[in-house]
mmCIF file with all atom_site columns, C-alpha atoms in Angstrom:
data_model
loop_
_atom_site.group_PDB
_atom_site.id
_atom_site.type_symbol
_atom_site.label_atom_id
_atom_site.label_alt_id
_atom_site.label_comp_id
_atom_site.label_asym_id
_atom_site.label_entity_id
_atom_site.label_seq_id
_atom_site.pdbx_PDB_ins_code
_atom_site.Cartn_x
_atom_site.Cartn_y
_atom_site.Cartn_z
_atom_site.occupancy
_atom_site.B_iso_or_equiv
_atom_site.pdbx_formal_charge
_atom_site.auth_seq_id
_atom_site.auth_comp_id
_atom_site.auth_asym_id
_atom_site.auth_atom_id
_atom_site.pdbx_PDB_model_num
ATOM 1   C CA . VAL A 1 1   ? -0.792  -22.039 6.419  1.00 0.00 ? 1   VAL A CA 1
ATOM 2   C CA . ASP A 1 2   ? -0.471  -24.963 8.801  1.00 0.00 ? 2   ASP A CA 1
ATOM 3   C CA . VAL A 1 3   ? -3.398  -24.331 11.142 1.00 0.00 ? 3   VAL A CA 1
ATOM 4   C CA . ASP A 1 4   ? -6.394  -26.416 12.203 1.00 0.00 ? 4   ASP A CA 1
ATOM 5   C CA . VAL A 1 5   ? -9.120  -23.857 11.543 1.00 0.00 ? 5   VAL A CA 1
ATOM 6   C CA . TYR A 1 6   ? -9.655  -21.336 8.754  1.00 0.00 ? 6   TYR A CA 1
ATOM 7   C CA . ASP A 1 7   ? -12.097 -18.447 9.185  1.00 0.00 ? 7   ASP A CA 1
ATOM 8   C CA . ILE A 1 8   ? -12.880 -17.224 5.675  1.00 0.00 ? 8   ILE A CA 1
ATOM 9   C CA . ASP A 1 9   ? -15.425 -15.035 3.907  1.00 0.00 ? 9   ASP A CA 1
ATOM 10  C CA . LEU A 1 10  ? -18.632 -16.649 2.636  1.00 0.00 ? 10  LEU A CA 1
ATOM 11  C CA . PHE A 1 11  ? -18.825 -14.670 -0.590 1.00 0.00 ? 11  PHE A CA 1
ATOM 12  C CA . GLU A 1 12  ? -15.131 -14.782 -1.472 1.00 0.00 ? 12  GLU A CA 1
ATOM 13  C CA . THR A 1 13  ? -14.687 -18.518 -0.890 1.00 0.00 ? 13  THR A CA 1
ATOM 14  C CA . ASP A 1 14  ? -15.556 -21.284 -3.329 1.00 0.00 ? 14  ASP A CA 1
ATOM 15  C CA . ALA A 1 15  ? -16.827 -24.667 -2.198 1.00 0.00 ? 15  ALA A CA 1
ATOM 16  C CA . SER A 1 16  ? -13.713 -26.201 -3.773 1.00 0.00 ? 16  SER A CA 1
ATOM 17  C CA . LEU A 1 17  ? -11.480 -24.362 -1.280 1.00 0.00 ? 17  LEU A CA 1
ATOM 18  C CA . VAL A 1 18  ? -13.589 -25.618 1.627  1.00 0.00 ? 18  VAL A CA 1
ATOM 19  C CA . ALA A 1 19  ? -13.329 -29.159 0.212  1.00 0.00 ? 19  ALA A CA 1
ATOM 20  C CA . ASP A 1 20  ? -9.537  -28.782 -0.102 1.00 0.00 ? 20  ASP A CA 1
ATOM 21  C CA . LEU A 1 21  ? -9.316  -27.628 3.509  1.00 0.00 ? 21  LEU A CA 1
ATOM 22  C CA . HIS A 1 22  ? -11.348 -30.640 4.640  1.00 0.00 ? 22  HIS A CA 1
ATOM 23  C CA . ALA A 1 23  ? -9.180  -32.978 2.546  1.00 0.00 ? 23  ALA A CA 1
ATOM 24  C CA . ASN A 1 24  ? -6.197  -31.646 4.489  1.00 0.00 ? 24  ASN A CA 1
ATOM 25  C CA . GLY A 1 25  ? -7.872  -32.191 7.858  1.00 0.00 ? 25  GLY A CA 1
ATOM 26  C CA . ARG A 1 26  ? -8.798  -28.546 8.404  1.00 0.00 ? 26  ARG A CA 1
ATOM 27  C CA . PHE A 1 27  ? -12.019 -26.973 9.635  1.00 0.00 ? 27  PHE A CA 1
ATOM 28  C CA . ALA A 1 28  ? -13.598 -24.071 7.767  1.00 0.00 ? 28  ALA A CA 1
ATOM 29  C CA . ILE A 1 29  ? -15.585 -21.293 9.424  1.00 0.00 ? 29  ILE A CA 1
ATOM 30  C CA . CYS A 1 30  ? -17.834 -19.100 7.276  1.00 0.00 ? 30  CYS A CA 1
ATOM 31  C CA . TYR A 1 31  ? -17.543 -15.353 7.979  1.00 0.00 ? 31  TYR A CA 1
ATOM 32  C CA . ILE A 1 32  ? -20.727 -13.319 7.475  1.00 0.00 ? 32  ILE A CA 1
ATOM 33  C CA . SER A 1 33  ? -21.904 -10.036 8.884  1.00 0.00 ? 33  SER A CA 1
ATOM 34  C CA . VAL A 1 34  ? -25.337 -10.481 10.421 1.00 0.00 ? 34  VAL A CA 1
ATOM 35  C CA . GLY A 1 35  ? -25.657 -7.214  12.336 1.00 0.00 ? 35  GLY A CA 1
ATOM 36  C CA . SER A 1 36  ? -24.541 -4.852  9.611  1.00 0.00 ? 36  SER A CA 1
ATOM 37  C CA . TRP A 1 37  ? -25.324 -4.103  5.981  1.00 0.00 ? 37  TRP A CA 1
ATOM 38  C CA . GLU A 1 38  ? -22.311 -4.010  3.678  1.00 0.00 ? 38  GLU A CA 1
ATOM 39  C CA . GLU A 1 39  ? -22.838 -2.155  0.407  1.00 0.00 ? 39  GLU A CA 1
ATOM 40  C CA . TRP A 1 40  ? -20.348 -4.315  -1.521 1.00 0.00 ? 40  TRP A CA 1
ATOM 41  C CA . ARG A 1 41  ? -22.068 -7.649  -0.872 1.00 0.00 ? 41  ARG A CA 1
ATOM 42  C CA . PRO A 1 42  ? -23.933 -9.255  -3.777 1.00 0.00 ? 42  PRO A CA 1
ATOM 43  C CA . ASP A 1 43  ? -27.144 -9.453  -1.725 1.00 0.00 ? 43  ASP A CA 1
ATOM 44  C CA . ALA A 1 44  ? -26.996 -5.853  -0.403 1.00 0.00 ? 44  ALA A CA 1
ATOM 45  C CA . SER A 1 45  ? -30.065 -4.820  -2.406 1.00 0.00 ? 45  SER A CA 1
ATOM 46  C CA . ALA A 1 46  ? -32.158 -7.550  -0.733 1.00 0.00 ? 46  ALA A CA 1
ATOM 47  C CA . PHE A 1 47  ? -32.220 -5.659  2.583  1.00 0.00 ? 47  PHE A CA 1
ATOM 48  C CA . PRO A 1 48  ? -35.314 -3.501  3.136  1.00 0.00 ? 48  PRO A CA 1
ATOM 49  C CA . ASP A 1 49  ? -34.348 0.167   3.587  1.00 0.00 ? 49  ASP A CA 1
ATOM 50  C CA . ALA A 1 50  ? -36.232 0.259   6.900  1.00 0.00 ? 50  ALA A CA 1
ATOM 51  C CA . VAL A 1 51  ? -33.732 -2.092  8.582  1.00 0.00 ? 51  VAL A CA 1
ATOM 52  C CA . ILE A 1 52  ? -30.596 -0.152  7.561  1.00 0.00 ? 52  ILE A CA 1
ATOM 53  C CA . GLY A 1 53  ? -29.405 2.221   10.257 1.00 0.00 ? 53  GLY A CA 1
ATOM 54  C CA . ASN A 1 54  ? -26.449 4.392   11.182 1.00 0.00 ? 54  ASN A CA 1
ATOM 55  C CA . ALA A 1 55  ? -23.049 4.138   9.572  1.00 0.00 ? 55  ALA A CA 1
ATOM 56  C CA . TYR A 1 56  ? -20.769 1.662   11.283 1.00 0.00 ? 56  TYR A CA 1
ATOM 57  C CA . ASP A 1 57  ? -18.021 3.915   12.651 1.00 0.00 ? 57  ASP A CA 1
ATOM 58  C CA . GLY A 1 58  ? -14.688 3.213   11.000 1.00 0.00 ? 58  GLY A CA 1
ATOM 59  C CA . TRP A 1 59  ? -16.049 0.968   8.216  1.00 0.00 ? 59  TRP A CA 1
ATOM 60  C CA . GLU A 1 60  ? -16.952 2.845   5.038  1.00 0.00 ? 60  GLU A CA 1
ATOM 61  C CA . GLY A 1 61  ? -19.959 1.408   3.230  1.00 0.00 ? 61  GLY A CA 1
ATOM 62  C CA . GLU A 1 62  ? -21.184 -0.480  6.280  1.00 0.00 ? 62  GLU A CA 1
ATOM 63  C CA . ARG A 1 63  ? -24.292 0.333   8.332  1.00 0.00 ? 63  ARG A CA 1
ATOM 64  C CA . TRP A 1 64  ? -25.942 -1.201  11.373 1.00 0.00 ? 64  TRP A CA 1
ATOM 65  C CA . LEU A 1 65  ? -29.097 -3.308  11.017 1.00 0.00 ? 65  LEU A CA 1
ATOM 66  C CA . ASP A 1 66  ? -32.309 -3.296  13.035 1.00 0.00 ? 66  ASP A CA 1
ATOM 67  C CA . ILE A 1 67  ? -31.987 -6.779  14.510 1.00 0.00 ? 67  ILE A CA 1
ATOM 68  C CA . ARG A 1 68  ? -35.471 -6.507  16.030 1.00 0.00 ? 68  ARG A CA 1
ATOM 69  C CA . GLU A 1 69  ? -36.832 -7.123  12.508 1.00 0.00 ? 69  GLU A CA 1
ATOM 70  C CA . ILE A 1 70  ? -35.952 -10.817 12.368 1.00 0.00 ? 70  ILE A CA 1
ATOM 71  C CA . ASP A 1 71  ? -38.575 -11.656 9.735  1.00 0.00 ? 71  ASP A CA 1
ATOM 72  C CA . ALA A 1 72  ? -37.200 -9.013  7.368  1.00 0.00 ? 72  ALA A CA 1
ATOM 73  C CA . LEU A 1 73  ? -33.586 -9.977  8.042  1.00 0.00 ? 73  LEU A CA 1
ATOM 74  C CA . ALA A 1 74  ? -34.362 -13.676 7.629  1.00 0.00 ? 74  ALA A CA 1
ATOM 75  C CA . LEU A 1 75  ? -34.924 -13.010 3.919  1.00 0.00 ? 75  LEU A CA 1
ATOM 76  C CA . VAL A 1 76  ? -31.178 -12.327 3.649  1.00 0.00 ? 76  VAL A CA 1
ATOM 77  C CA . MET A 1 77  ? -29.636 -14.171 6.574  1.00 0.00 ? 77  MET A CA 1
ATOM 78  C CA . LEU A 1 78  ? -31.208 -17.573 5.945  1.00 0.00 ? 78  LEU A CA 1
ATOM 79  C CA . PRO A 1 79  ? -29.924 -17.734 2.348  1.00 0.00 ? 79  PRO A CA 1
ATOM 80  C CA . ARG A 1 80  ? -26.484 -16.746 3.669  1.00 0.00 ? 80  ARG A CA 1
ATOM 81  C CA . LEU A 1 81  ? -26.554 -19.593 6.182  1.00 0.00 ? 81  LEU A CA 1
ATOM 82  C CA . ASP A 1 82  ? -27.806 -21.926 3.460  1.00 0.00 ? 82  ASP A CA 1
ATOM 83  C CA . MET A 1 83  ? -24.853 -20.881 1.304  1.00 0.00 ? 83  MET A CA 1
ATOM 84  C CA . CYS A 1 84  ? -22.448 -21.593 4.183  1.00 0.00 ? 84  CYS A CA 1
ATOM 85  C CA . GLN A 1 85  ? -23.938 -25.063 4.440  1.00 0.00 ? 85  GLN A CA 1
ATOM 86  C CA . ARG A 1 86  ? -23.921 -25.705 0.663  1.00 0.00 ? 86  ARG A CA 1
ATOM 87  C CA . LYS A 1 87  ? -20.274 -24.706 0.406  1.00 0.00 ? 87  LYS A CA 1
ATOM 88  C CA . GLY A 1 88  ? -19.462 -27.242 3.105  1.00 0.00 ? 88  GLY A CA 1
ATOM 89  C CA . PHE A 1 89  ? -18.406 -24.957 5.939  1.00 0.00 ? 89  PHE A CA 1
ATOM 90  C CA . ASP A 1 90  ? -18.243 -26.437 9.439  1.00 0.00 ? 90  ASP A CA 1
ATOM 91  C CA . GLY A 1 91  ? -19.303 -23.320 11.295 1.00 0.00 ? 91  GLY A CA 1
ATOM 92  C CA . VAL A 1 92  ? -20.243 -19.677 11.050 1.00 0.00 ? 92  VAL A CA 1
ATOM 93  C CA . GLU A 1 93  ? -18.705 -16.511 12.456 1.00 0.00 ? 93  GLU A CA 1
ATOM 94  C CA . PRO A 1 94  ? -21.587 -14.040 12.771 1.00 0.00 ? 94  PRO A CA 1
ATOM 95  C CA . ASP A 1 95  ? -20.096 -10.576 12.860 1.00 0.00 ? 95  ASP A CA 1
ATOM 96  C CA . ASN A 1 96  ? -21.609 -7.527  14.560 1.00 0.00 ? 96  ASN A CA 1
ATOM 97  C CA . ILE A 1 97  ? -23.893 -9.302  17.016 1.00 0.00 ? 97  ILE A CA 1
ATOM 98  C CA . ASP A 1 98  ? -23.539 -6.577  19.623 1.00 0.00 ? 98  ASP A CA 1
ATOM 99  C CA . GLY A 1 99  ? -25.652 -3.804  18.122 1.00 0.00 ? 99  GLY A CA 1
ATOM 100 C CA . TYR A 1 100 ? -27.455 -3.246  21.418 1.00 0.00 ? 100 TYR A CA 1
ATOM 101 C CA . ASP A 1 101 ? -24.188 -1.817  22.749 1.00 0.00 ? 101 ASP A CA 1
ATOM 102 C CA . ASN A 1 102 ? -23.611 0.559   19.803 1.00 0.00 ? 102 ASN A CA 1
ATOM 103 C CA . GLU A 1 103 ? -25.124 3.664   18.177 1.00 0.00 ? 103 GLU A CA 1
ATOM 104 C CA . THR A 1 104 ? -27.116 1.812   15.516 1.00 0.00 ? 104 THR A CA 1
ATOM 105 C CA . GLY A 1 105 ? -29.867 4.361   14.940 1.00 0.00 ? 105 GLY A CA 1
ATOM 106 C CA . PHE A 1 106 ? -32.353 1.959   16.504 1.00 0.00 ? 106 PHE A CA 1
ATOM 107 C CA . ASP A 1 107 ? -33.467 1.614   20.113 1.00 0.00 ? 107 ASP A CA 1
ATOM 108 C CA . LEU A 1 108 ? -32.024 -1.888  20.534 1.00 0.00 ? 108 LEU A CA 1
ATOM 109 C CA . THR A 1 109 ? -32.145 -3.471  23.954 1.00 0.00 ? 109 THR A CA 1
ATOM 110 C CA . TYR A 1 110 ? -30.150 -6.214  25.599 1.00 0.00 ? 110 TYR A CA 1
ATOM 111 C CA . GLU A 1 111 ? -33.200 -8.491  25.218 1.00 0.00 ? 111 GLU A CA 1
ATOM 112 C CA . ASP A 1 112 ? -33.536 -7.641  21.511 1.00 0.00 ? 112 ASP A CA 1
ATOM 113 C CA . GLN A 1 113 ? -29.943 -8.741  20.999 1.00 0.00 ? 113 GLN A CA 1
ATOM 114 C CA . LEU A 1 114 ? -30.455 -11.962 22.970 1.00 0.00 ? 114 LEU A CA 1
ATOM 115 C CA . ARG A 1 115 ? -33.517 -12.806 20.872 1.00 0.00 ? 115 ARG A CA 1
ATOM 116 C CA . PHE A 1 116 ? -31.674 -12.197 17.587 1.00 0.00 ? 116 PHE A CA 1
ATOM 117 C CA . ASN A 1 117 ? -28.540 -14.059 18.672 1.00 0.00 ? 117 ASN A CA 1
ATOM 118 C CA . ARG A 1 118 ? -30.533 -17.072 19.875 1.00 0.00 ? 118 ARG A CA 1
ATOM 119 C CA . TRP A 1 119 ? -32.446 -17.086 16.584 1.00 0.00 ? 119 TRP A CA 1
ATOM 120 C CA . LEU A 1 120 ? -29.094 -17.143 14.746 1.00 0.00 ? 120 LEU A CA 1
ATOM 121 C CA . THR A 1 121 ? -27.827 -20.085 16.785 1.00 0.00 ? 121 THR A CA 1
ATOM 122 C CA . ASP A 1 122 ? -31.038 -22.013 16.167 1.00 0.00 ? 122 ASP A CA 1
ATOM 123 C CA . GLU A 1 123 ? -30.781 -21.393 12.414 1.00 0.00 ? 123 GLU A CA 1
ATOM 124 C CA . ALA A 1 124 ? -27.080 -22.294 12.265 1.00 0.00 ? 124 ALA A CA 1
ATOM 125 C CA . HIS A 1 125 ? -27.616 -25.473 14.258 1.00 0.00 ? 125 HIS A CA 1
ATOM 126 C CA . ALA A 1 126 ? -30.583 -26.426 12.039 1.00 0.00 ? 126 ALA A CA 1
ATOM 127 C CA . ARG A 1 127 ? -28.034 -26.476 9.192  1.00 0.00 ? 127 ARG A CA 1
ATOM 128 C CA . SER A 1 128 ? -25.495 -28.513 11.221 1.00 0.00 ? 128 SER A CA 1
ATOM 129 C CA . LEU A 1 129 ? -23.204 -25.487 11.478 1.00 0.00 ? 129 LEU A CA 1
ATOM 130 C CA . SER A 1 130 ? -21.400 -24.615 14.676 1.00 0.00 ? 130 SER A CA 1
ATOM 131 C CA . ILE A 1 131 ? -21.606 -20.936 15.591 1.00 0.00 ? 131 ILE A CA 1
ATOM 132 C CA . GLY A 1 132 ? -19.362 -18.616 17.579 1.00 0.00 ? 132 GLY A CA 1
ATOM 133 C CA . LEU A 1 133 ? -20.142 -15.682 19.825 1.00 0.00 ? 133 LEU A CA 1
ATOM 134 C CA . LYS A 1 134 ? -18.103 -12.767 18.485 1.00 0.00 ? 134 LYS A CA 1
ATOM 135 C CA . ASN A 1 135 ? -17.083 -9.673  20.436 1.00 0.00 ? 135 ASN A CA 1
ATOM 136 C CA . ASN A 1 136 ? -20.140 -9.754  22.675 1.00 0.00 ? 136 ASN A CA 1
ATOM 137 C CA . ALA A 1 137 ? -18.609 -10.296 26.079 1.00 0.00 ? 137 ALA A CA 1
ATOM 138 C CA . GLY A 1 138 ? -21.525 -8.507  27.731 1.00 0.00 ? 138 GLY A CA 1
ATOM 139 C CA . GLN A 1 139 ? -23.901 -11.370 26.936 1.00 0.00 ? 139 GLN A CA 1
ATOM 140 C CA . VAL A 1 140 ? -21.672 -14.393 27.585 1.00 0.00 ? 140 VAL A CA 1
ATOM 141 C CA . ALA A 1 141 ? -23.601 -15.491 30.684 1.00 0.00 ? 141 ALA A CA 1
ATOM 142 C CA . ASP A 1 142 ? -26.917 -15.483 28.814 1.00 0.00 ? 142 ASP A CA 1
ATOM 143 C CA . LEU A 1 143 ? -25.624 -16.991 25.572 1.00 0.00 ? 143 LEU A CA 1
ATOM 144 C CA . LEU A 1 144 ? -23.005 -19.540 26.650 1.00 0.00 ? 144 LEU A CA 1
ATOM 145 C CA . GLU A 1 145 ? -25.403 -22.473 26.349 1.00 0.00 ? 145 GLU A CA 1
ATOM 146 C CA . HIS A 1 146 ? -26.380 -21.430 22.804 1.00 0.00 ? 146 HIS A CA 1
ATOM 147 C CA . PHE A 1 147 ? -22.999 -20.802 21.175 1.00 0.00 ? 147 PHE A CA 1
ATOM 148 C CA . ASP A 1 148 ? -20.429 -23.502 20.427 1.00 0.00 ? 148 ASP A CA 1
ATOM 149 C CA . TRP A 1 149 ? -17.285 -21.374 20.661 1.00 0.00 ? 149 TRP A CA 1
ATOM 150 C CA . ALA A 1 150 ? -16.247 -17.724 20.817 1.00 0.00 ? 150 ALA A CA 1
ATOM 151 C CA . ILE A 1 151 ? -14.092 -15.393 18.770 1.00 0.00 ? 151 ILE A CA 1
ATOM 152 C CA . THR A 1 152 ? -12.580 -12.126 19.913 1.00 0.00 ? 152 THR A CA 1
ATOM 153 C CA . GLU A 1 153 ? -10.878 -9.223  18.193 1.00 0.00 ? 153 GLU A CA 1
ATOM 154 C CA . GLY A 1 154 ? -8.396  -7.220  20.199 1.00 0.00 ? 154 GLY A CA 1
ATOM 155 C CA . CYS A 1 155 ? -9.230  -8.690  23.606 1.00 0.00 ? 155 CYS A CA 1
ATOM 156 C CA . PHE A 1 156 ? -5.537  -8.868  24.619 1.00 0.00 ? 156 PHE A CA 1
ATOM 157 C CA . ASP A 1 157 ? -4.857  -5.347  23.399 1.00 0.00 ? 157 ASP A CA 1
ATOM 158 C CA . GLN A 1 158 ? -8.024  -4.023  25.032 1.00 0.00 ? 158 GLN A CA 1
ATOM 159 C CA . GLY A 1 159 ? -7.853  -6.163  28.179 1.00 0.00 ? 159 GLY A CA 1
ATOM 160 C CA . TRP A 1 160 ? -11.168 -8.045  28.031 1.00 0.00 ? 160 TRP A CA 1
ATOM 161 C CA . CYS A 1 161 ? -10.136 -11.649 27.261 1.00 0.00 ? 161 CYS A CA 1
ATOM 162 C CA . GLY A 1 162 ? -11.228 -12.761 30.725 1.00 0.00 ? 162 GLY A CA 1
ATOM 163 C CA . ASP A 1 163 ? -14.791 -11.795 29.836 1.00 0.00 ? 163 ASP A CA 1
ATOM 164 C CA . VAL A 1 164 ? -15.071 -14.865 27.587 1.00 0.00 ? 164 VAL A CA 1
ATOM 165 C CA . SER A 1 165 ? -13.295 -17.279 29.950 1.00 0.00 ? 165 SER A CA 1
ATOM 166 C CA . ALA A 1 166 ? -16.577 -19.115 30.580 1.00 0.00 ? 166 ALA A CA 1
ATOM 167 C CA . PHE A 1 167 ? -16.158 -20.658 27.119 1.00 0.00 ? 167 PHE A CA 1
ATOM 168 C CA . VAL A 1 168 ? -12.747 -22.060 28.048 1.00 0.00 ? 168 VAL A CA 1
ATOM 169 C CA . GLU A 1 169 ? -14.019 -23.199 31.444 1.00 0.00 ? 169 GLU A CA 1
ATOM 170 C CA . SER A 1 170 ? -16.830 -25.108 29.721 1.00 0.00 ? 170 SER A CA 1
ATOM 171 C CA . GLY A 1 171 ? -14.370 -26.806 27.357 1.00 0.00 ? 171 GLY A CA 1
ATOM 172 C CA . ARG A 1 172 ? -15.175 -24.680 24.304 1.00 0.00 ? 172 ARG A CA 1
ATOM 173 C CA . ALA A 1 173 ? -12.692 -22.971 22.022 1.00 0.00 ? 173 ALA A CA 1
ATOM 174 C CA . VAL A 1 174 ? -12.012 -19.270 22.003 1.00 0.00 ? 174 VAL A CA 1
ATOM 175 C CA . PHE A 1 175 ? -10.278 -17.888 18.915 1.00 0.00 ? 175 PHE A CA 1
ATOM 176 C CA . ALA A 1 176 ? -8.475  -14.601 19.420 1.00 0.00 ? 176 ALA A CA 1
ATOM 177 C CA . ALA A 1 177 ? -7.618  -12.261 16.540 1.00 0.00 ? 177 ALA A CA 1
ATOM 178 C CA . GLU A 1 178 ? -5.189  -9.446  17.284 1.00 0.00 ? 178 GLU A CA 1
ATOM 179 C CA . TYR A 1 179 ? -4.260  -6.754  14.775 1.00 0.00 ? 179 TYR A CA 1
#
């Protein structure tokens, strides 16, 4: 596909594909879920039971995570970010970074989510990876300076694209996926 940026799964993508994309002048973004546990992932057993919460509505085999437990989650998330870096990705799409606004099974606050999301940006940047704010329009004002770009799902269909306009106004990309 003749596009500038590919957003592809960490676990399903070989480093050779990322290298091929780069050889053709493309950028590669590494998709990982950071706010949910997915039973089919090869590292699913590395998550402590205590951080696995309610089922993620509409996604069988997926459950919310207790993002307040950064030290416990770091045992899984840091190796994932390391793998993104080793495979040569340019950036990371951290999925499900809006748990505070969902029924996770944990009493997550707005501040808890800010703390976790800022930790993620620090860790991505420490690995020279750009990072996008995904589907968390409610925290754009507090996170704009930390994230390099944004990605939305269904913002045209659901009428909330304007909520991430601060990224465009600051000269940063916004990628919009519509299904």
